[in-house]
XYZ file of C-alpha atoms in Angstrom:
619
model
C 0.000 0.000 0.000
C 1.437 3.339 -1.072
C -0.076 5.314 1.811
C -0.149 2.583 4.468
C 1.704 4.585 7.150
C -0.338 7.730 6.530
C -3.559 5.707 6.622
C -2.593 4.079 9.934
C -1.658 7.455 11.450
C -4.940 9.018 10.320
C -7.012 6.168 11.762
C -5.124 6.354 15.058
C -5.601 10.121 15.342
C -9.301 10.219 14.556
C -9.761 8.123 17.654
C -9.250 4.658 16.197
C -11.520 2.700 13.906
C -13.959 2.076 16.739
C -14.607 5.857 16.818
C -15.620 5.984 13.123
C -19.283 5.752 12.170
C -18.706 6.188 8.444
C -16.139 7.378 5.931
C -16.472 8.914 2.463
C -14.256 11.150 0.386
C -14.585 14.011 -2.079
C -12.048 15.639 -4.384
C -9.509 16.632 -1.711
C -10.584 15.350 1.662
C -11.513 12.348 3.759
C -14.915 12.940 5.343
C -15.336 11.089 8.632
C -18.439 10.903 10.769
C -17.048 10.274 14.233
C -18.830 8.971 17.281
C -16.919 11.396 19.484
C -14.924 14.217 17.848
C -13.202 15.006 21.158
C -11.255 11.746 20.828
C -9.628 12.965 17.606
C -6.155 14.531 17.821
C -6.938 17.442 15.534
C -3.699 19.341 16.046
C -1.636 16.198 15.427
C -3.519 15.551 12.198
C -3.109 19.142 11.036
C 0.643 18.924 11.401
C 0.975 15.434 9.970
C 2.940 14.981 6.758
C 0.445 14.205 4.000
C -2.419 16.082 5.678
C -3.163 19.663 4.670
C -5.591 20.526 7.428
C -8.676 19.394 9.305
C -12.093 20.996 8.892
C -15.139 20.357 11.052
C -18.269 21.153 9.084
C -21.796 19.835 8.651
C -21.320 17.095 11.234
C -18.274 15.798 9.378
C -14.661 15.598 10.488
C -12.803 16.402 7.277
C -9.138 15.531 6.836
C -7.868 17.480 3.827
C -5.371 15.425 1.795
C -5.197 16.810 -1.734
C -5.791 15.408 -5.202
C -4.477 11.933 -4.296
C -7.208 11.468 -1.703
C -8.770 8.448 -3.546
C -5.560 6.447 -3.014
C -5.311 7.452 0.638
C -9.010 6.670 1.064
C -8.540 3.173 -0.390
C -5.731 2.430 2.071
C -7.673 3.850 5.036
C -10.691 1.702 4.114
C -8.520 -1.395 3.700
C -6.591 -0.967 6.954
C -9.583 0.136 9.017
C -12.005 -2.368 7.525
C -14.498 0.417 6.889
C -17.448 0.232 4.528
C -17.009 2.109 1.260
C -19.182 5.061 0.337
C -21.506 2.883 -1.737
C -21.784 0.389 1.101
C -22.635 3.178 3.524
C -25.332 4.331 1.142
C -26.840 0.848 1.247
C -27.238 1.164 5.007
C -29.368 4.282 4.668
C -33.027 3.731 5.256
C -34.736 3.409 1.880
C -38.325 2.758 0.927
C -38.934 -0.742 -0.488
C -39.184 0.657 -4.040
C -36.022 2.747 -3.688
C -34.195 -0.172 -2.095
C -35.208 -2.441 -4.976
C -34.105 0.113 -7.575
C -30.837 0.688 -5.722
C -30.100 -3.040 -5.715
C -31.040 -3.653 -9.361
C -29.177 -0.615 -10.692
C -26.157 -1.407 -8.508
C -26.054 -4.966 -9.815
C -26.304 -3.834 -13.453
C -23.931 -0.876 -13.327
C -20.715 -2.919 -13.840
C -22.047 -4.697 -16.948
C -23.666 -1.728 -18.697
C -20.918 -1.319 -21.290
C -21.034 -4.951 -22.364
C -24.836 -4.915 -22.161
C -24.976 -2.015 -24.630
C -22.366 -3.621 -26.895
C -24.098 -7.008 -27.140
C -27.478 -5.339 -27.686
C -26.036 -3.358 -30.606
C -24.495 -6.504 -32.083
C -27.882 -8.251 -31.902
C -29.399 -5.286 -33.704
C -26.646 -5.333 -36.337
C -27.260 -9.023 -36.956
C -30.982 -8.416 -37.355
C -30.324 -5.602 -39.857
C -28.006 -7.806 -41.923
C -30.593 -10.583 -42.087
C -33.490 -8.197 -42.837
C -31.581 -6.570 -45.680
C -30.632 -9.989 -47.099
C -26.932 -9.256 -46.645
C -26.712 -12.302 -44.401
C -28.565 -15.593 -44.179
C -29.679 -16.723 -40.759
C -28.241 -20.157 -41.552
C -24.727 -18.881 -42.289
C -21.773 -19.372 -39.965
C -21.215 -15.595 -39.898
C -24.721 -15.135 -38.538
C -24.125 -17.800 -35.907
C -20.908 -16.164 -34.705
C -22.512 -12.713 -34.524
C -25.546 -14.211 -32.814
C -23.295 -15.893 -30.255
C -21.597 -12.571 -29.496
C -24.910 -10.733 -29.249
C -26.657 -13.417 -27.194
C -23.818 -14.526 -24.904
C -24.508 -12.051 -22.116
C -28.284 -12.435 -22.262
C -28.176 -16.228 -22.345
C -25.739 -16.456 -19.445
C -27.110 -13.437 -17.600
C -27.374 -15.257 -14.245
C -23.602 -15.876 -14.249
C -22.744 -12.222 -14.913
C -25.321 -10.997 -12.410
C -24.198 -13.631 -9.929
C -20.799 -11.930 -9.929
C -22.059 -8.330 -9.651
C -24.827 -9.158 -7.154
C -22.281 -10.988 -4.991
C -20.217 -7.802 -4.885
C -23.322 -5.798 -3.993
C -24.344 -8.161 -1.168
C -20.742 -8.835 -0.057
C -20.771 -12.528 -0.979
C -17.719 -14.335 -2.351
C -17.985 -13.383 -6.027
C -16.969 -16.794 -7.360
C -19.642 -18.392 -5.207
C -22.085 -15.964 -6.834
C -20.914 -17.000 -10.299
C -21.307 -20.669 -9.384
C -24.916 -20.092 -8.307
C -25.615 -18.260 -11.565
C -23.964 -21.013 -13.603
C -26.119 -23.652 -11.932
C -29.259 -21.855 -13.135
C -28.169 -22.058 -16.791
C -26.433 -25.442 -16.629
C -27.321 -27.263 -19.891
C -29.056 -30.172 -18.164
C -31.173 -27.783 -16.087
C -32.011 -25.720 -19.169
C -33.019 -28.911 -20.968
C -35.669 -29.789 -18.356
C -37.351 -26.363 -18.367
C -41.071 -26.630 -17.764
C -40.837 -29.983 -15.982
C -41.502 -30.877 -12.351
C -38.687 -32.814 -10.687
C -37.691 -33.483 -7.124
C -34.663 -33.001 -4.925
C -34.414 -35.557 -2.098
C -38.166 -35.984 -2.458
C -38.993 -32.268 -2.479
C -40.661 -31.097 -5.727
C -38.889 -28.599 -7.984
C -40.955 -26.827 -10.650
C -38.772 -25.476 -13.447
C -40.082 -22.356 -15.257
C -41.080 -23.089 -18.851
C -38.382 -20.778 -20.189
C -35.655 -21.766 -17.771
C -33.539 -19.128 -16.085
C -31.576 -17.744 -19.049
C -31.920 -13.947 -19.385
C -33.696 -13.724 -16.027
C -32.817 -11.069 -13.458
C -34.761 -11.377 -10.221
C -34.170 -15.112 -9.494
C -30.390 -14.764 -9.390
C -30.516 -11.546 -7.351
C -32.782 -13.206 -4.770
C -30.555 -16.281 -4.719
C -27.410 -14.200 -4.133
C -29.102 -12.240 -1.364
C -30.005 -15.467 0.422
C -26.509 -16.829 -0.190
C -24.916 -13.734 1.350
C -26.862 -14.322 4.559
C -26.011 -18.018 4.579
C -22.315 -17.329 3.994
C -22.160 -14.983 6.985
C -23.617 -17.681 9.223
C -21.203 -20.331 7.966
C -18.220 -18.006 8.400
C -19.123 -17.631 12.074
C -19.500 -21.320 12.864
C -16.914 -23.008 10.600
C -13.309 -23.164 11.905
C -10.814 -20.889 10.123
C -8.628 -23.780 9.008
C -11.364 -25.171 6.705
C -13.342 -22.020 5.880
C -11.822 -21.650 2.409
C -13.712 -24.638 1.023
C -16.409 -25.526 3.572
C -18.078 -22.089 3.528
C -18.743 -22.164 -0.249
C -19.508 -25.917 0.011
C -22.400 -25.429 2.419
C -23.513 -22.148 0.816
C -23.890 -23.761 -2.614
C -25.337 -26.985 -1.235
C -28.146 -25.123 0.495
C -28.821 -22.085 -1.708
C -28.898 -23.703 -5.185
C -31.507 -26.383 -4.369
C -33.469 -23.798 -2.366
C -33.466 -21.535 -5.416
C -34.869 -24.306 -7.608
C -37.418 -25.374 -5.003
C -38.677 -21.922 -4.012
C -38.049 -19.470 -6.843
C -39.040 -21.888 -9.625
C -42.506 -22.716 -8.240
C -43.207 -19.093 -7.276
C -42.168 -17.824 -10.712
C -44.266 -20.491 -12.459
C -47.311 -19.807 -10.299
C -47.050 -16.033 -10.753
C -46.571 -16.390 -14.525
C -49.604 -18.648 -14.880
C -51.663 -16.237 -12.773
C -50.600 -13.333 -14.958
C -51.606 -15.274 -18.072
C -55.041 -16.042 -16.665
C -55.590 -12.440 -15.529
C -54.485 -11.036 -18.875
C -56.790 -13.294 -20.890
C -59.696 -12.356 -18.630
C -58.988 -8.657 -19.177
C -58.589 -9.133 -22.939
C -61.886 -11.000 -23.190
C -63.506 -8.111 -21.304
C -61.846 -5.316 -23.330
C -58.868 -5.448 -25.732
C -58.298 -1.726 -25.076
C -58.031 -2.187 -21.306
C -55.869 -5.282 -21.776
C -53.562 -3.316 -24.074
C -53.186 -0.506 -21.538
C -52.541 -3.041 -18.758
C -49.927 -5.012 -20.681
C -48.228 -1.987 -22.211
C -48.010 -0.226 -18.867
C -46.667 -3.124 -16.829
C -44.784 -5.120 -19.455
C -41.324 -3.900 -18.426
C -42.062 -4.723 -14.786
C -43.284 -8.213 -15.757
C -40.112 -8.815 -17.759
C -37.898 -7.719 -14.844
C -39.542 -10.282 -12.579
C -39.703 -12.970 -15.260
C -43.512 -13.059 -15.085
C -43.995 -12.403 -18.805
C -43.372 -16.050 -19.578
C -46.881 -16.827 -18.364
C -48.184 -15.194 -21.550
C -45.942 -17.116 -23.924
C -47.832 -20.448 -23.744
C -51.097 -18.580 -24.360
C -49.592 -16.827 -27.371
C -48.171 -20.090 -28.768
C -51.512 -21.832 -28.314
C -53.338 -18.971 -30.062
C -50.922 -19.148 -33.017
C -51.350 -22.907 -33.298
C -55.141 -23.039 -32.857
C -56.377 -19.686 -34.102
C -53.613 -18.834 -36.559
C -52.911 -15.535 -34.802
C -52.276 -14.088 -31.332
C -53.508 -10.706 -30.012
C -52.201 -11.148 -26.447
C -48.527 -10.273 -26.879
C -49.137 -7.607 -29.523
C -49.699 -4.738 -26.998
C -46.207 -5.311 -25.612
C -44.288 -4.875 -28.867
C -44.207 -1.062 -29.029
C -43.160 -0.672 -25.383
C -39.513 -0.754 -26.480
C -40.187 2.392 -28.539
C -41.666 4.127 -25.497
C -38.509 3.275 -23.551
C -36.278 4.315 -26.459
C -38.143 7.594 -26.908
C -37.676 8.450 -23.231
C -33.935 7.813 -23.494
C -33.789 9.935 -26.658
C -35.413 12.777 -24.716
C -32.767 12.494 -22.004
C -29.998 12.300 -24.615
C -31.236 15.475 -26.307
C -31.692 17.411 -23.033
C -28.786 16.378 -20.832
C -25.598 18.417 -20.752
C -23.721 15.573 -19.107
C -21.308 13.845 -21.458
C -21.147 10.608 -19.472
C -24.920 10.209 -19.403
C -25.187 11.032 -23.104
C -22.548 8.410 -23.903
C -24.765 5.809 -22.214
C -27.877 7.012 -24.030
C -26.505 6.649 -27.562
C -25.941 2.852 -27.609
C -29.108 2.347 -25.545
C -31.145 4.128 -28.227
C -29.529 2.098 -31.000
C -30.219 -1.242 -29.323
C -33.700 -0.042 -28.286
C -34.763 0.323 -31.925
C -34.079 -3.375 -32.286
C -36.085 -4.290 -29.190
C -33.190 -4.657 -26.742
C -34.040 -2.251 -23.908
C -32.057 -3.712 -20.999
C -29.252 -1.124 -21.346
C -31.812 1.680 -21.273
C -33.780 0.295 -18.338
C -31.005 -0.823 -16.033
C -28.453 1.793 -16.988
C -30.542 4.940 -17.305
C -34.286 5.054 -16.652
C -34.744 2.692 -13.707
C -31.987 4.258 -11.544
C -33.542 7.682 -12.196
C -37.064 6.335 -11.468
C -39.114 9.127 -13.089
C -37.962 8.301 -16.641
C -38.816 4.629 -16.035
C -42.274 5.534 -14.740
C -42.792 7.769 -17.773
C -41.752 4.931 -20.098
C -44.378 2.715 -18.447
C -47.053 5.398 -18.897
C -46.149 5.897 -22.563
C -46.001 2.097 -22.907
C -49.569 1.967 -21.637
C -50.570 4.435 -24.359
C -48.935 2.311 -27.066
C -50.554 -0.824 -25.660
C -53.939 0.888 -25.638
C -53.540 1.871 -29.295
C -52.662 -1.697 -30.287
C -55.548 -3.077 -28.226
C -57.951 -0.588 -29.797
C -56.932 -1.692 -33.300
C -57.085 -5.364 -32.178
C -53.670 -5.921 -33.706
C -52.814 -9.595 -34.117
C -49.490 -11.333 -34.575
C -49.346 -14.096 -37.198
C -45.873 -15.489 -36.619
C -42.984 -15.501 -34.184
C -40.646 -12.831 -35.514
C -38.079 -10.250 -34.540
C -38.137 -7.484 -31.975
C -38.302 -3.723 -32.316
C -38.638 -2.504 -35.887
C -38.202 -6.070 -37.114
C -41.411 -7.127 -35.384
C -43.553 -5.356 -37.992
C -43.621 -8.189 -40.578
C -45.111 -10.500 -37.928
C -48.233 -8.332 -37.847
C -49.060 -8.467 -41.550
C -52.204 -10.541 -42.014
C -52.105 -13.471 -44.494
C -54.759 -11.545 -46.434
C -52.580 -8.412 -46.557
C -51.946 -5.253 -44.591
C -54.969 -4.397 -42.439
C -55.866 -1.955 -39.678
C -54.066 -4.125 -37.126
C -50.749 -3.549 -38.915
C -51.382 0.195 -39.068
C -52.255 0.124 -35.372
C -48.851 -1.391 -34.613
C -47.066 1.153 -36.809
C -48.947 4.050 -35.192
C -48.170 2.720 -31.708
C -44.432 2.500 -32.477
C -44.321 6.073 -33.771
C -46.452 7.417 -30.918
C -44.301 5.623 -28.333
C -41.097 7.050 -29.782
C -42.354 10.607 -30.283
C -44.449 10.903 -27.113
C -41.698 9.415 -24.944
C -39.060 11.681 -26.460
C -41.038 14.942 -26.325
C -42.451 14.379 -22.836
C -39.067 13.431 -21.397
C -37.374 16.366 -23.117
C -39.879 18.773 -21.543
C -39.719 17.455 -17.980
C -36.120 16.222 -17.724
C -33.593 18.086 -15.597
C -30.009 17.067 -14.962
C -29.219 16.168 -11.393
C -26.239 18.359 -10.492
C -25.211 15.902 -7.783
C -24.448 13.274 -10.401
C -21.239 13.018 -12.379
C -19.923 16.398 -11.201
C -22.285 18.327 -13.449
C -21.548 21.752 -12.050
C -17.967 21.612 -13.208
C -18.730 19.857 -16.471
C -21.381 22.283 -17.589
C -19.895 25.549 -16.451
C -18.522 26.455 -19.883
C -21.954 26.105 -21.430
C -23.663 28.363 -18.910
C -24.183 31.903 -20.090
C -23.192 34.763 -17.854
C -26.824 35.815 -17.624
C -27.584 32.505 -15.949
C -25.022 32.931 -13.155
C -26.981 33.218 -9.939
C -24.528 35.270 -7.909
C -20.898 35.838 -7.154
C -18.723 36.293 -4.101
C -15.833 38.742 -4.272
C -12.603 38.129 -2.377
C -10.355 41.124 -1.745
C -6.618 40.714 -1.697
C -5.302 39.707 1.740
C -1.768 40.836 0.830
C -0.174 43.787 -1.004
C 2.298 42.894 -3.745
C 2.926 41.410 -7.170
C 0.237 39.087 -8.544
C 1.474 35.729 -9.855
C -0.301 32.754 -11.445
C -0.317 29.605 -9.319
C 1.826 27.866 -11.925
C 4.780 30.009 -10.826
C 4.652 28.839 -7.215
C 7.611 26.592 -6.444
C 5.491 23.903 -4.845
C 3.563 21.464 -7.038
C 0.762 21.103 -4.491
C -0.107 24.711 -5.292
C 1.260 25.053 -8.831
C -0.741 22.076 -10.095
C -3.912 23.217 -8.357
C -4.061 20.127 -6.169
C -5.720 22.041 -3.340
C -8.002 24.123 -5.542
C -8.032 27.143 -7.808
C -6.615 30.509 -6.843
C -3.752 32.929 -7.304
C -0.448 33.845 -5.658
C 1.050 37.100 -4.440
C 4.675 38.065 -3.890
C 4.212 40.333 -0.827
C 5.711 43.789 -0.592
C 4.234 44.390 2.858
C 4.137 42.028 5.834
C 0.442 42.220 6.574
C -2.413 39.763 5.923
C -6.029 40.947 6.014
C -9.204 38.955 5.678
C -10.412 38.641 2.067
C -14.031 38.065 3.172
C -16.502 38.258 5.998
C -16.287 34.900 7.688
C -14.796 32.695 10.381
C -11.207 31.636 10.999
C -11.625 27.874 10.667
C -7.914 27.072 10.725
C -4.934 28.891 12.205
C -1.862 26.700 12.014
C 0.174 26.628 15.253
C 3.121 27.887 13.196
C 0.923 30.752 11.927
C 2.184 30.271 8.361
C -1.275 29.417 7.006
C -4.794 30.594 7.700
C -8.048 28.900 6.721
C -11.168 31.040 6.451
C -14.731 30.036 5.655
C -16.690 32.947 4.267
C -20.267 33.652 5.288
C -21.275 32.410 1.820
C -19.415 29.115 2.202
C -16.164 29.711 0.304
C -13.268 27.883 1.982
C -10.095 29.957 1.597
C -6.526 29.020 2.393
C -3.896 31.786 2.728
C -0.455 30.169 2.842
C 2.328 32.659 3.678
C 5.537 31.469 2.021
C 6.807 28.050 1.042
C 7.974 25.576 3.705
C 7.612 28.316 6.308
C 6.089 25.772 8.644
C 9.709 24.973 9.519
C 10.083 28.410 11.181
C 7.757 27.213 13.971
C 6.054 30.574 14.137
C 9.160 32.762 14.124
C 8.549 35.938 12.157
C 4.750 35.626 12.403
C 2.506 37.632 14.732
C -1.171 36.566 14.713
C -3.880 39.122 15.433
C -6.729 36.645 15.573
C -7.417 33.167 16.948
C -9.026 30.112 15.443
C -12.799 30.418 15.611
C -12.826 34.213 15.470
C -15.425 35.981 13.365
C -13.733 38.435 10.992
C -14.668 41.136 8.500
C -13.230 41.705 5.034
C -10.127 43.897 5.345
C -9.576 43.077 9.031
C -5.928 42.521 9.980
C -5.281 38.848 10.597
C -1.543 38.520 10.858
C 1.741 40.338 10.487
C 4.917 38.702 9.215
C 8.535 39.780 8.861
C 9.396 39.513 5.168
C 13.134 40.077 5.668
C 13.447 37.596 8.532
C 11.689 34.910 6.539
C 13.855 35.488 3.476
C 17.042 35.558 5.586
C 16.066 32.175 6.970
C 16.120 30.905 3.381
C 12.403 30.691 2.695
C 10.206 32.144 -0.047
C 7.390 34.502 0.988
C 5.262 33.822 -2.123
C 1.715 33.570 -0.763
C -0.928 31.431 -2.517
C -4.574 32.334 -1.929
C -6.606 29.178 -2.656
C -10.331 28.410 -2.832
C -10.033 24.875 -1.471
C -13.647 24.012 -2.291
C -13.516 25.521 -5.790
C -15.130 22.354 -7.197
C -18.343 23.493 -5.529
C -18.512 26.536 -7.781
C -19.249 27.236 -11.413
C -16.019 29.165 -11.806
C -13.198 30.943 -9.994
C -12.052 34.084 -11.821
C -8.745 35.672 -10.809
C -7.774 39.329 -11.265
C -5.706 40.313 -14.291
C -3.804 42.982 -12.353
C -0.026 42.716 -12.090
C 0.212 44.644 -8.813
C -2.428 44.742 -6.115
C -3.137 46.567 -2.876
C -4.719 45.059 0.201
C -8.515 45.139 0.016
C -8.591 45.415 -3.797
C -10.681 42.860 -5.699
C -8.605 39.697 -6.193
C -10.942 36.769 -6.985
C -14.569 36.320 -8.019
C -16.243 33.049 -7.045
C -19.242 32.269 -9.283
C -21.965 30.557 -7.293
């Protein structure tokens, strides 16, 4: 570990790991929530090599490190055995819906890139076949199909790995559970009722390939079982006996419990849907279109497949699944609206492949990567889906064959006697879903500034007329103005502690640049931290390496915790004495929380007097 010693010293001086409730980090600082702040050795931490300062704010004990804080954070977490920020978030009290969304989106986040890629490859393959550039019997088609289908077919294995990480289960145990669900022999007996040591196991008709909820539930149960086994199994045999008992119990339990429940729920959904359709195709269309994505997430949609297959075989056509076909366009339209409205590059980069695959009926990247985590877009996609389903139900659209998805589903809805109103109903529903989803989402969508660091990312695109307000800092020192790049200390010159400016003093006085509070006064008096009344955190660092003077040449006029006014004298220092001791007096003035602001604009003056405008902070 690169920062092992520093991490150990920090843990010891915040009162030990038993004094830490939680730990997160931001751009420059470790943010502790301590049980008892009085147990922390604040002055020791402030003077520790590798620590800039300590700030107590908003119930947090903040140890300022600098730009390399993620590496220090990783070592502190590892040595202290603390939960990570995401793990702490899991402990927060969430509503059942929010908890479910948090789990599902957390499980899918690591595989989003591959999910988008395979969905696009499936779409590409469908295009090549539809345009007759490729035969679906060719080896090229089979290879492309294998690439496009690999993740979806073996979804339980991939999700077994990511869900295990989410629930803190051994990740290879999670993969083994997922692999058992798609084991060829198990897949081959889908739809059958078997038994395990005399206990019946009902296998879903479709098996567990491409399913989501069964594996997540299985991993959750496994994580609880593993914890129990770790407590009772001796250390010397834990490595193999813990996964042995976990797999031996959880896999059969998954087949015995999840299989029957999924089969029962699917059959119930099929019966309910047929009853609604017999009562009113319009109502059935709204019901199926609105809830289709939810049914798919829980694997309940398979209850409709046997009904659809029976209708095709007996009646020559099926109207039951038709209302679900245009839902992918509702989802795709919503994502298009986000893509067109968002100013966040990272989010837009996720939207583009999700839209492409969505046109071909593959909406998993859109759902799990974008709309479901944001909740409102997912709800809107369900509402628009209900509209498309209602349109299809109204036109009594019927499918006459098992065909493709997305735009390639259209040929399946051409009647043997030719194009009829049912086909037009499907076409209208697809267009309405895409346009209505896109326009509605575009109108109501707003970027969440807490995500992806949007304030910084978007600042260049914000017009000056949109700036809410600004805070002006006056110069604390008289002298020559220098850019930070000229400071002979890379912590300052590279902006590791924040944006700002430097001054080569011509007078040994420091005044307050703002109205605020002295949050930090180093014992050596070489640096002062001020928090303005508007929240700007300012560091005034007199000279380079002047901490080694141990306060000689510095005369403070204030104390830590004092309330000060802009222009008030804070400190006097002896320029000649400091220089004679071999130290530079170049004084950086840094906004240490500059990432919280739209911009930090420095003066263009070459010389400046005390109390003249030095920096504008755009809020």
